[in-house]
PDB file of C-alpha atoms in Angstrom:
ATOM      1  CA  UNK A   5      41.924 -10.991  23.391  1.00  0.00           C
ATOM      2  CA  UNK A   6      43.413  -7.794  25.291  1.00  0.00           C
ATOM      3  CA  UNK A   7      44.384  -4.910  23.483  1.00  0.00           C
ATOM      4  CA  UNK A   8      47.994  -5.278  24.800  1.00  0.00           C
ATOM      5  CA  UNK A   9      48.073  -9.098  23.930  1.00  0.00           C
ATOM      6  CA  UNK A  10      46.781  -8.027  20.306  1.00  0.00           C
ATOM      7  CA  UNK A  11      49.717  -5.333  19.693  1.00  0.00           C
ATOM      8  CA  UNK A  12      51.795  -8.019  21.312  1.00  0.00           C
ATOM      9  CA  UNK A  13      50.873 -10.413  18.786  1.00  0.00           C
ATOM     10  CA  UNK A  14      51.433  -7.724  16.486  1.00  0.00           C
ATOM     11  CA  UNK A  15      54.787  -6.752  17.591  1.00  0.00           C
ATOM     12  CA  UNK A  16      55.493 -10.143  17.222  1.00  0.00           C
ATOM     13  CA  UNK A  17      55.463 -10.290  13.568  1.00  0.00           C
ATOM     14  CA  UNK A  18      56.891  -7.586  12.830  1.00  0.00           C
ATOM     15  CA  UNK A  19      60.019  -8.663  14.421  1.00  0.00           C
ATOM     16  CA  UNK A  20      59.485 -12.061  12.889  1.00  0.00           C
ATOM     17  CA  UNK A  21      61.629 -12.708  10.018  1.00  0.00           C
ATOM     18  CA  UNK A  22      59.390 -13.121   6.503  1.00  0.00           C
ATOM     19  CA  UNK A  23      59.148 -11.633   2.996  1.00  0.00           C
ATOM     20  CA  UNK A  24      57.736  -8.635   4.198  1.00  0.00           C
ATOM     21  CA  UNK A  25      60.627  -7.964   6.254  1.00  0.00           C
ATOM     22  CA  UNK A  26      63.271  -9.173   3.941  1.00  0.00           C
ATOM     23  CA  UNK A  27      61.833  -6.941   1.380  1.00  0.00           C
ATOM     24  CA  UNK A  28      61.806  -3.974   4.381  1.00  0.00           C
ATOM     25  CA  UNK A  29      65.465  -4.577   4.728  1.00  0.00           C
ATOM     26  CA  UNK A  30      66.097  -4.382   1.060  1.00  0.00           C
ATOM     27  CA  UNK A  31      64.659  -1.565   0.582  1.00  0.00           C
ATOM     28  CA  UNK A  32      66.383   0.012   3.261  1.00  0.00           C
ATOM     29  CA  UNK A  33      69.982  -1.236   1.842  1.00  0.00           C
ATOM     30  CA  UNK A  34      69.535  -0.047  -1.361  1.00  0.00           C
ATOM     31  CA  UNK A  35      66.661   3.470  -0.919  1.00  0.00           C
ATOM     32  CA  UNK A  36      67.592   4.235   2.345  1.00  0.00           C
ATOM     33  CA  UNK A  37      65.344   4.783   5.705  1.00  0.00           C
ATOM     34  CA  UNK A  38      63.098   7.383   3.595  1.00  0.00           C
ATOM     35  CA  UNK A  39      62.101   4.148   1.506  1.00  0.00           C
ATOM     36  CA  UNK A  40      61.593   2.082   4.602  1.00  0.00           C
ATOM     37  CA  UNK A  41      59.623   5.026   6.049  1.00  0.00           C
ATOM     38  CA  UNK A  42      57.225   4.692   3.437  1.00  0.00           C
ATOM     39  CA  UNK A  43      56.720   1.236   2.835  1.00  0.00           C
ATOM     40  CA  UNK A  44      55.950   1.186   6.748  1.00  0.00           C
ATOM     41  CA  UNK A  45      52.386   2.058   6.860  1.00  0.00           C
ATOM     42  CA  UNK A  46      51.239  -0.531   4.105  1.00  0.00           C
ATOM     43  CA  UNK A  47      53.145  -3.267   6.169  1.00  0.00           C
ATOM     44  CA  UNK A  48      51.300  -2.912   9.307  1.00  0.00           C
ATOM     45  CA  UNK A  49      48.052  -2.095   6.851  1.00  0.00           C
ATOM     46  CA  UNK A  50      48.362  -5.236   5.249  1.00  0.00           C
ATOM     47  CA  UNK A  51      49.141  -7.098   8.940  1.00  0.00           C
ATOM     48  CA  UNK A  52      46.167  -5.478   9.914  1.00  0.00           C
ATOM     49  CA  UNK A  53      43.626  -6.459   7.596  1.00  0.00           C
ATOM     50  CA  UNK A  54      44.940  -9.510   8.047  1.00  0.00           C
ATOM     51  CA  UNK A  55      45.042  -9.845  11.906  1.00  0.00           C
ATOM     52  CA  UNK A  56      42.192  -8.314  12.529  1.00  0.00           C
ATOM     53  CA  UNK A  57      39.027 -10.465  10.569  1.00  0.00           C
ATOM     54  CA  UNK A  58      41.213 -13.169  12.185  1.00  0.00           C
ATOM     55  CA  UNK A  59      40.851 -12.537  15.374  1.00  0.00           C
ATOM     56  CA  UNK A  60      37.264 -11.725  15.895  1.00  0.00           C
ATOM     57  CA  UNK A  61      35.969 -13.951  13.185  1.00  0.00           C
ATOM     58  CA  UNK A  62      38.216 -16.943  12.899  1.00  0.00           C
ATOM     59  CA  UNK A  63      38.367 -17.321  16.607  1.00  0.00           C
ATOM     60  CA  UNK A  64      34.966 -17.408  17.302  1.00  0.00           C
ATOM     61  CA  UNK A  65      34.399 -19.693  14.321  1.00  0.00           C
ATOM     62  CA  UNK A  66      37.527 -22.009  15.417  1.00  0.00           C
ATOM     63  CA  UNK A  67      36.695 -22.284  19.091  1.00  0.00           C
ATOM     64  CA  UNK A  68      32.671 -23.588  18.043  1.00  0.00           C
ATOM     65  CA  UNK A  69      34.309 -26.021  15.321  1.00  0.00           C
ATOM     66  CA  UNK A  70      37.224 -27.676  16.589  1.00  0.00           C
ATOM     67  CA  UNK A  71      37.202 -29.991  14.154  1.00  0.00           C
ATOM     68  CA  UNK A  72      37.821 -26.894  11.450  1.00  0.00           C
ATOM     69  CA  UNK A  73      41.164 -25.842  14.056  1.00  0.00           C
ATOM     70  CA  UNK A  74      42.372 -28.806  13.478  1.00  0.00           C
ATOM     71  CA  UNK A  75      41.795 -28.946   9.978  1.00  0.00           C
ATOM     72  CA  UNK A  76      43.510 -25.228   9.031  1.00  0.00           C
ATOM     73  CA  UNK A  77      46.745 -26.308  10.875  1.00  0.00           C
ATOM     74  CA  UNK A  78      46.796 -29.517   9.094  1.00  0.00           C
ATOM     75  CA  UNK A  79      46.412 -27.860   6.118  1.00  0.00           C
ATOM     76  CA  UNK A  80      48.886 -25.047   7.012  1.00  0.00           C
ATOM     77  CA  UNK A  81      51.422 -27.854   7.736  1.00  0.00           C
ATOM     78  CA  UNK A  82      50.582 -29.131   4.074  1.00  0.00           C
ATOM     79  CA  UNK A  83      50.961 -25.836   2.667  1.00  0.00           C
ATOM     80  CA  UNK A  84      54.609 -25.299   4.629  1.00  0.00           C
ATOM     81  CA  UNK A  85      55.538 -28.309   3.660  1.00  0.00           C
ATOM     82  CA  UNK A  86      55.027 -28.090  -0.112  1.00  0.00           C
ATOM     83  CA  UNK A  87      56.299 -24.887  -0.238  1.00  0.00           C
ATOM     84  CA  UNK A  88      60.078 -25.936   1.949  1.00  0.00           C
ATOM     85  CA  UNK A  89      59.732 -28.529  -1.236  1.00  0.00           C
ATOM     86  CA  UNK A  90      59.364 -25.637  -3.672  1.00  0.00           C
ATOM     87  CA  UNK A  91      62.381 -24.354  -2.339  1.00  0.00           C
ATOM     88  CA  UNK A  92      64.784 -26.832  -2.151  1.00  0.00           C
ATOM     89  CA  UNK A  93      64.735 -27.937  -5.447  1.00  0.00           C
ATOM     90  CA  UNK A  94      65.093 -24.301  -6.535  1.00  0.00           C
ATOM     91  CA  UNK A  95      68.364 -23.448  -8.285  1.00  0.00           C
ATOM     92  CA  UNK A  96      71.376 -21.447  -6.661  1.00  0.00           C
ATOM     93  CA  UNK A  97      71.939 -19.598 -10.148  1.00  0.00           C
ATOM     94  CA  UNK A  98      68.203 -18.250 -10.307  1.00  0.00           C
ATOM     95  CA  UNK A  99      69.711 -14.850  -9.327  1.00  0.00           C
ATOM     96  CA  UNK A 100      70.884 -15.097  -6.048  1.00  0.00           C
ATOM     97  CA  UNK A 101      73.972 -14.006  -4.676  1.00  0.00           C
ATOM     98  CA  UNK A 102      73.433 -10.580  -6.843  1.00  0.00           C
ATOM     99  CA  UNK A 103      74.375  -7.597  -4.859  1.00  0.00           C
ATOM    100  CA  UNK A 104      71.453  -5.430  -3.037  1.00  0.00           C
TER     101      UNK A 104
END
């Protein structure tokens, strides 16, 4: 992988919507950009040490066992899947609708 296809990949995410973000935008409702400022560097820390052991272990691992590729997304399907579950039988009066 390229450097510019990795911070692509990275750029990626962070755009993507997720908890991470969600709580980013919280905290910038209710702190301000100075709170947002700060929680910046652990997000792209914690993307990072993420990302990274990823890509130049799991991808050399995943492209000699194809069998295991297949495997993770079946299981990350599973793991979607149970967790959309989670969700939908979760009450509307478990807090939300509070104000930020």
């Amino acid at each position: 992988m390229t450097y510019a296809a990795f911070l692509s990949a990275v750029l990626a995410l962070l755009l993507a919507p997720g908890p991470t973000n969600t709580l980013m935008g919280l905290a910038g409702a209710q702190r301000g950009l100075g709170r947002v400022a700060r929680l910046l560097p652990a997000e792209l820390l914690g993307y990072l040490t993420t990302i990274l052991p990823l890509v130049f272990l799991g991808g050399a691992l995943l492209a000699e066992w194809p069998v295991a590729a297949v495997l993770l997304k079946i299981a990350a399907a599973i793991w979607v899947m149970v967790l959309a579950v989670r969700l939908w039988g979760l009450r509307r009066d478990d807090g939300a609708g509070g104000e930020v």
